[in-house]
mmCIF file of C-alpha atoms in Angstrom:
data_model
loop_
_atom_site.group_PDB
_atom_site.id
_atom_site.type_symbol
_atom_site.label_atom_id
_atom_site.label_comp_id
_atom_site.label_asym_id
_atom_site.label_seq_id
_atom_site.Cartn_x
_atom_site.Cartn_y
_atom_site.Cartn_z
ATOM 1 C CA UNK A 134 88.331 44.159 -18.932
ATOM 2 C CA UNK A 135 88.851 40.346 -17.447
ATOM 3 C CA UNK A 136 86.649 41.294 -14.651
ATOM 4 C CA UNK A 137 83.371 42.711 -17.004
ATOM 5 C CA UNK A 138 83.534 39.630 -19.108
ATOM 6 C CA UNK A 139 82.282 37.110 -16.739
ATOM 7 C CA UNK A 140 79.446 39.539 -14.830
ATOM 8 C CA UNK A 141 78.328 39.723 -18.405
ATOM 9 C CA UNK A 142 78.307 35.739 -18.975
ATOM 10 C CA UNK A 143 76.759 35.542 -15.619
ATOM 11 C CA UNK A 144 73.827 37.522 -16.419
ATOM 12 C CA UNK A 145 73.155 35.680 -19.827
ATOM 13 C CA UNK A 146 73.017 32.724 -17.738
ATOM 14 C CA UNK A 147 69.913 34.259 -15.483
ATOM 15 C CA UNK A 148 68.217 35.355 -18.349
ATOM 16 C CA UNK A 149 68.215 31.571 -19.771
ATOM 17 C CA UNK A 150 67.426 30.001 -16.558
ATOM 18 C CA UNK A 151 64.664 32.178 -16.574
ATOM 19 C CA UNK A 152 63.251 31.634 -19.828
ATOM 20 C CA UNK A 153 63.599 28.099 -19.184
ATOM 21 C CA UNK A 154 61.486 28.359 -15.621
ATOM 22 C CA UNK A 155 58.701 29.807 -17.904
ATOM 23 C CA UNK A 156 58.260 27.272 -20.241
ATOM 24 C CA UNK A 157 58.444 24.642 -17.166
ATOM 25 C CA UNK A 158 55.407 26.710 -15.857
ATOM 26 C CA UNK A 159 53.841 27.064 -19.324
ATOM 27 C CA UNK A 160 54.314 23.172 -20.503
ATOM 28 C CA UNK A 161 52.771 22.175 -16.813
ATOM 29 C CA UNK A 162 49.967 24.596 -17.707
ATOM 30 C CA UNK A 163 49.315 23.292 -20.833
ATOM 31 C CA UNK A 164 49.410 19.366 -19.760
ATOM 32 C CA UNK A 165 46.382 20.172 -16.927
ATOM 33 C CA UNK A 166 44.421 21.946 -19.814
ATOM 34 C CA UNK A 167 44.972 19.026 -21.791
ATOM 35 C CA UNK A 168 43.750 16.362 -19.309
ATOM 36 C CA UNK A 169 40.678 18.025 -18.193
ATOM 37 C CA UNK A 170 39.912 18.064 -21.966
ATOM 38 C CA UNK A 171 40.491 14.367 -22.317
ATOM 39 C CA UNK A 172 38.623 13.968 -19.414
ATOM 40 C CA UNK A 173 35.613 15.284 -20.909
ATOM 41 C CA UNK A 174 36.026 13.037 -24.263
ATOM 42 C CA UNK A 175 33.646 10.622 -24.647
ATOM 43 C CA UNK A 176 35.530 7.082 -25.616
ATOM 44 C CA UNK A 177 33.815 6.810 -28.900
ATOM 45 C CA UNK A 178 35.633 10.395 -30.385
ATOM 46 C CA UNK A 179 39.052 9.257 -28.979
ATOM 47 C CA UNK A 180 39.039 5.901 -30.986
ATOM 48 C CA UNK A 181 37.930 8.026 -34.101
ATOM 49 C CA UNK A 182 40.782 10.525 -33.284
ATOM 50 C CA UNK A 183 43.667 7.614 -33.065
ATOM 51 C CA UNK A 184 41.665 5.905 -36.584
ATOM 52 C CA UNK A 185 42.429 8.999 -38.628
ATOM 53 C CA UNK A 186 45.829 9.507 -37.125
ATOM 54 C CA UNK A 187 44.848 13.313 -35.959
ATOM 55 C CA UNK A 188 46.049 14.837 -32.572
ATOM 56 C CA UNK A 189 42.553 16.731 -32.786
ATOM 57 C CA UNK A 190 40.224 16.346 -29.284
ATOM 58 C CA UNK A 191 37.037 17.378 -29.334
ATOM 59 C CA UNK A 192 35.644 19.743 -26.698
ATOM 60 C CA UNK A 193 32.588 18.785 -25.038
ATOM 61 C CA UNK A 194 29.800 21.017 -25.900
ATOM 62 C CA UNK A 195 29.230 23.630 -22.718
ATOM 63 C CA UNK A 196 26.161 22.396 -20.711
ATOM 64 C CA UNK A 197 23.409 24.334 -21.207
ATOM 65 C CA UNK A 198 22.778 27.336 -18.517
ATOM 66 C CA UNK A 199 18.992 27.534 -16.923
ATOM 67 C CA UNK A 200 16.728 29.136 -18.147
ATOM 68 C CA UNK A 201 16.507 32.652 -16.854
ATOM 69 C CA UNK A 202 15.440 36.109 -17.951
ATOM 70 C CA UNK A 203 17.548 39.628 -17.989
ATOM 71 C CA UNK A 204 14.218 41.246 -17.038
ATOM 72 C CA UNK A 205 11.136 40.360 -15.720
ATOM 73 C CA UNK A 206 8.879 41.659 -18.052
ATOM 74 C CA UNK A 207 10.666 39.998 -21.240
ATOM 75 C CA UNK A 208 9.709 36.538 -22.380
ATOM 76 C CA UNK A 209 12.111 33.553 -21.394
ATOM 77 C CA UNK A 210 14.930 32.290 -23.730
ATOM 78 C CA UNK A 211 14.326 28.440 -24.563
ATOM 79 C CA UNK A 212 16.658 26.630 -27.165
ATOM 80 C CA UNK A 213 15.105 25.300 -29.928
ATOM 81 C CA UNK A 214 17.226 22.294 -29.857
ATOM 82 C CA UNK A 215 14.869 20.287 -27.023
ATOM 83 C CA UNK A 216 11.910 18.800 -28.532
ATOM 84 C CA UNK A 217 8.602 19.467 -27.489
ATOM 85 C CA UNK A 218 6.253 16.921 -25.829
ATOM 86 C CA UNK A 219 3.613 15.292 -27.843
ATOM 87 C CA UNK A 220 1.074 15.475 -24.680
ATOM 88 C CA UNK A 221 1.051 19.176 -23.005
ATOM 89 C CA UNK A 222 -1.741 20.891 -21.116
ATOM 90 C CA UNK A 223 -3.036 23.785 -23.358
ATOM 91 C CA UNK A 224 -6.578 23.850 -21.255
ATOM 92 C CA UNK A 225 -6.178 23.060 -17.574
ATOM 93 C CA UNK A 226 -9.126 20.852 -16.860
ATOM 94 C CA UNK A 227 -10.611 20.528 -13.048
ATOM 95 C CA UNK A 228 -9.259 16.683 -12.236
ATOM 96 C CA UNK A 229 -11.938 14.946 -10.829
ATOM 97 C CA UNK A 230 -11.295 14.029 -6.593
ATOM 98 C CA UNK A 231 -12.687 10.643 -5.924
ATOM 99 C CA UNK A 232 -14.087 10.901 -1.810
ATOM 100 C CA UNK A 233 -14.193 8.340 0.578
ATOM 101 C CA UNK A 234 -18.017 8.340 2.053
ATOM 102 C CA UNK A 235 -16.396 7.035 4.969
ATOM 103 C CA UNK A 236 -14.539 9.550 5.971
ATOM 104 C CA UNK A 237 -16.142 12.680 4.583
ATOM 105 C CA UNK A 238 -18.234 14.665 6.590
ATOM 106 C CA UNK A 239 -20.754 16.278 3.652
ATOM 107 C CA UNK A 240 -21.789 12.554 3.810
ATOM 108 C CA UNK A 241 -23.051 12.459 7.081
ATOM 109 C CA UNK A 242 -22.358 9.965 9.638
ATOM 110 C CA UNK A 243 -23.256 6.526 9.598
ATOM 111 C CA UNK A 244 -26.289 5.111 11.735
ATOM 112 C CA UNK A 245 -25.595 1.398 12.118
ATOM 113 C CA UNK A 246 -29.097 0.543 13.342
ATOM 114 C CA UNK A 247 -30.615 2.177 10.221
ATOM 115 C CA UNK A 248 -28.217 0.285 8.056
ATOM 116 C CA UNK A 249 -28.757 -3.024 9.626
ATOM 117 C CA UNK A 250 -32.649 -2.410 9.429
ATOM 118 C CA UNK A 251 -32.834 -1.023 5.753
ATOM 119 C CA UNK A 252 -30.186 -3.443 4.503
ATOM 120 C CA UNK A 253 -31.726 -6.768 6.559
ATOM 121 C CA UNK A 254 -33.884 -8.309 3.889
ATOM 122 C CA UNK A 255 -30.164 -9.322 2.752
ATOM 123 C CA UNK A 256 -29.908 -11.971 5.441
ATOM 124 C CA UNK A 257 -33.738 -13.179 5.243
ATOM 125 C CA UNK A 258 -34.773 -12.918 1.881
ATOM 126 C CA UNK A 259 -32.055 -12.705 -0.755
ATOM 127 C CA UNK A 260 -29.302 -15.088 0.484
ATOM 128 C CA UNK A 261 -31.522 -18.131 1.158
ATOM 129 C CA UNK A 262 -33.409 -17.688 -1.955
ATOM 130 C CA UNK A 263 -29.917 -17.493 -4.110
ATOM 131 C CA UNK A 264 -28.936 -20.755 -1.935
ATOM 132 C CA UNK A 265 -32.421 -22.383 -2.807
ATOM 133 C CA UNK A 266 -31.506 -21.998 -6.867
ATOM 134 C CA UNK A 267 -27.785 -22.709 -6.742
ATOM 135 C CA UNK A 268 -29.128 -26.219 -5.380
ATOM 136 C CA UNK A 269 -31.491 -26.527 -7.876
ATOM 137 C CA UNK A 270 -28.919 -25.622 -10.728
ATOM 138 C CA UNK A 271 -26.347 -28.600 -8.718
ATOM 139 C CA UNK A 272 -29.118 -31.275 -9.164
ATOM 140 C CA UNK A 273 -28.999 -30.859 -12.640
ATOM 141 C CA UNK A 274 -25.501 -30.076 -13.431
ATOM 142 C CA UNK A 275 -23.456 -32.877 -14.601
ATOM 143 C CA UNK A 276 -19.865 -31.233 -14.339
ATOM 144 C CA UNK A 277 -18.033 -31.791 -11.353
ATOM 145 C CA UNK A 278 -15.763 -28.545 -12.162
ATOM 146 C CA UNK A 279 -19.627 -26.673 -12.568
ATOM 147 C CA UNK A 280 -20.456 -28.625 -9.287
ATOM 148 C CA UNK A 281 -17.709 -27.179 -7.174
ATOM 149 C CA UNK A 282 -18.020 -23.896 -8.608
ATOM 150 C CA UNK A 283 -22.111 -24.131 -6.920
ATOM 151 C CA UNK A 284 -20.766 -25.457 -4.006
ATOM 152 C CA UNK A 285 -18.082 -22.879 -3.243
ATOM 153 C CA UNK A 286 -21.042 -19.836 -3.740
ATOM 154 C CA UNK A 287 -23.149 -22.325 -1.481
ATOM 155 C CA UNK A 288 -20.323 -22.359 1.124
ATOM 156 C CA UNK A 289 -19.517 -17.934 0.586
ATOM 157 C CA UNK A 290 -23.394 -17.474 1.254
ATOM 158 C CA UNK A 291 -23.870 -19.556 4.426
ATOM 159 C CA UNK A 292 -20.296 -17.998 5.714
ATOM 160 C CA UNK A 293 -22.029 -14.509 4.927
ATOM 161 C CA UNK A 294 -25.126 -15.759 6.678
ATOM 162 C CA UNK A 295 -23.585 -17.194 10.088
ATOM 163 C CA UNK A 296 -21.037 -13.850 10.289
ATOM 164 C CA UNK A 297 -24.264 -11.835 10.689
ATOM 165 C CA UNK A 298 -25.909 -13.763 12.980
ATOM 166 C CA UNK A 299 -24.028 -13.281 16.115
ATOM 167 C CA UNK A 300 -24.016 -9.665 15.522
ATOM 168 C CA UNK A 301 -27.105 -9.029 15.554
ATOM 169 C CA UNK A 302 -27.800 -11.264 18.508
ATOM 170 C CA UNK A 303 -25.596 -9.018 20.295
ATOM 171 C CA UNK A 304 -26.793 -5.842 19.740
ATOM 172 C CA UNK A 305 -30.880 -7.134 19.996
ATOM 173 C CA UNK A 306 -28.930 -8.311 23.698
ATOM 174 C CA UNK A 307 -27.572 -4.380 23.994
ATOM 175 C CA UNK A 308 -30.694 -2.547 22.413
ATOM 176 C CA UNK A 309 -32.736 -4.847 25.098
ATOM 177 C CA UNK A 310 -30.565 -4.140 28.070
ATOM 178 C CA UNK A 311 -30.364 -0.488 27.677
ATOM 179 C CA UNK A 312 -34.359 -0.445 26.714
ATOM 180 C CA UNK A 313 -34.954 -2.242 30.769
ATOM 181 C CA UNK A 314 -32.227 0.001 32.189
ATOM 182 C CA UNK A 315 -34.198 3.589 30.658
ATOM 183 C CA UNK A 316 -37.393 2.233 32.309
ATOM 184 C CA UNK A 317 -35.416 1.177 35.560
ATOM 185 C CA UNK A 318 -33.504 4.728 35.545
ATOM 186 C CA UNK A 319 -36.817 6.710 35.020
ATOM 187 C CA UNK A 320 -38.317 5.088 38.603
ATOM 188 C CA UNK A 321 -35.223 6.308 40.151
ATOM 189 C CA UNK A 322 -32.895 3.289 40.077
ATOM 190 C CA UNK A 323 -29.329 3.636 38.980
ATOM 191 C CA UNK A 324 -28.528 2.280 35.763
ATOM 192 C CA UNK A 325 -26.428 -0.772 35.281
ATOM 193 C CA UNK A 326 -23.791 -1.320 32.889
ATOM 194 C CA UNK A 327 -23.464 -4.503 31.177
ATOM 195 C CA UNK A 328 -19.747 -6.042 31.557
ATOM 196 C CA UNK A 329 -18.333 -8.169 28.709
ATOM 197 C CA UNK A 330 -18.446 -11.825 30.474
ATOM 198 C CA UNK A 331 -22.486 -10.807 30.789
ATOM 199 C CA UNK A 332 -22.697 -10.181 27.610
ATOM 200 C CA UNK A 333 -20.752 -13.891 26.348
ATOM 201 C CA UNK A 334 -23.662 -15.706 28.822
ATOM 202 C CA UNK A 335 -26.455 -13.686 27.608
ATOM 203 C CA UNK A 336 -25.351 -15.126 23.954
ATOM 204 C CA UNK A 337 -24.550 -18.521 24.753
ATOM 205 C CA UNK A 338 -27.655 -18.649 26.155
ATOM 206 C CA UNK A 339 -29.959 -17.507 23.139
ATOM 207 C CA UNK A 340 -27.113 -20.190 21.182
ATOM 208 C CA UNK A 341 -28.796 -22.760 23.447
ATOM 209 C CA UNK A 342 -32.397 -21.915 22.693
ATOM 210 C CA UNK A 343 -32.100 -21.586 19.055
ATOM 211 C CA UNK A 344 -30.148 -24.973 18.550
ATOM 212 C CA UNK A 345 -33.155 -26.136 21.080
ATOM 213 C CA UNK A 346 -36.016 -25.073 18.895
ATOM 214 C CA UNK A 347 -34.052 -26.095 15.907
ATOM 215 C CA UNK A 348 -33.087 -29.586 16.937
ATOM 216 C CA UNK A 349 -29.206 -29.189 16.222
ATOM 217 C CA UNK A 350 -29.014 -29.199 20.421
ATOM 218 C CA UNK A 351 -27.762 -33.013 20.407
ATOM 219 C CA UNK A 352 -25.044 -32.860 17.182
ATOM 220 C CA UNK A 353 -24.105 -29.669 18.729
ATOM 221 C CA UNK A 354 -23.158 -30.965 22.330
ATOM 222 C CA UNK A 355 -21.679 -34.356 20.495
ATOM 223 C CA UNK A 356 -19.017 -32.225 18.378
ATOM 224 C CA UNK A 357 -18.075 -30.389 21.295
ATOM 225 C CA UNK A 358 -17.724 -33.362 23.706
ATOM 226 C CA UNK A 359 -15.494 -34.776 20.433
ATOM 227 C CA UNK A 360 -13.283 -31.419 20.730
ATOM 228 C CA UNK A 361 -12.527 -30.941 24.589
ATOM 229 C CA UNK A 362 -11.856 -34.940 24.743
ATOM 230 C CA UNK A 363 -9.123 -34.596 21.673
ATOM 231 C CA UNK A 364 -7.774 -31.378 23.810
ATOM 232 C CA UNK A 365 -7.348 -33.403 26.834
ATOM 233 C CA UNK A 366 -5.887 -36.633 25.047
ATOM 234 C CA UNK A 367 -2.878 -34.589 23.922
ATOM 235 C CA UNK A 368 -2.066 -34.214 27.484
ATOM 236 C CA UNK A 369 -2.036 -37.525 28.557
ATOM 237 C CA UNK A 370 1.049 -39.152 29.503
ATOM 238 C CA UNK A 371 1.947 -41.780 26.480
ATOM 239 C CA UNK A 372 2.789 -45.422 27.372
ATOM 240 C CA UNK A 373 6.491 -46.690 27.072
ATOM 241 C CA UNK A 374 7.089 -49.331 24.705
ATOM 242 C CA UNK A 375 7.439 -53.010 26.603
#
């Protein structure tokens, strides 16, 4: 009988130890449930849980799964709870695609020569003629803000004016060349290809006769003596102070 006892107080000791291992393991269970809930509380619910003195959390609302069918052929599920835009496409209208002439080849390529010839009366005609009344308009303008204004449009146009210029002295220099190398090639010669430092002499040299027949040769050559001497003055040696 002594010997029984004991075995028996031994095994009511397991069966505790046990039970208590279990609620260890539920309790721990419980406390990770518990923080991934608070972790999903916004702050504003918590403070409104600790002001009514409740132990209550509120569960965040599940997100909401995608959109998806269970067949194909049935119409897809959408919640109610999203509004709908003000601005949706009931009628899909063409959308108009703006083209580049430039670089579109319906357009047809661009012939320079044509341009330049069609579009010349530009240069000769309408410039000078706008330059002609924007002096007449700053004779009798009193302003000086109205006289700047005519004076800046006067200073645009002969910009415009002088950028076409050399231009077109260069290719009436090219159009010429080629025209005297086609006769040369058809007697037999072979045809000679005009370098780049040809081409710079050829222009300074129709810069010479124009400012010749024009009478701007003398200014000209005085403003450039003016420039080289102020390039070579900065490379003078300066004096030392006594």
């Amino acid at each position: 009988m002594p010997d029984t006892e004991p075995t028996a107080e031994t095994s009511n000791k397991t069966s505790f130890e046990d039970d208590d291992d279990d609620d260890a393991e539920i309790s721990s269970e419980e406390e990770d449930e518990i923080k991934r809930e608070l972790a999903e509380v916004t702050f504003e619910e918590l403070q409104k849980a600790r002001s009514d003195g409740s132990d209550m959390v509120y569960r965040k609302q599940n997100v909401e799964k995608k959109n998806s069918r269970a067949n194909k052929n049935r119409p897809m599920e959408i919640s109610s709870k999203k509004p709908v835009s003000r601005f949706r496409e009931v009628i899909q209208v063409p959308k108009n695609v703006s083209r580049d002439p430039r670089f579109e080849s319906l357009c047809g390529k661009l012939d320079v020569d044509g341009f330049k010839k069609r579009y010349n009366f530009i240069y000769e005609n309408t410039l000078p003629s706008e330059k002609k009344e924007l002096k007449k308009l700053m004779r009798n303008a009193k302003n000086p803000e109205v006289v700047d204004e005519l004076k800046d449009k006067m200073a645009k146009i002969d910009k415009e004016v002088k950028s076409a210029l050399p231009k077109r002295t260069e290719k009436d220099i090219l159009s010429e060349h080629k025209k005297k190398e086609r006769e040369a090639a058809k007697r037999g010669k072979q045809p000679f290809y005009l370098k780049k430092s040809e081409l710079r002499k050829q222009k300074l040299i129709e810069k010479y006769n124009e400012l010749k027949e024009s009478g701007k040769l003398e200014a000209f050559m005085e403003k450039r003596r003016r420039k080289n001497a102020s390039k070579e003055h900065r490379y003078l040696p300066y004096r030392r102070p006594a």
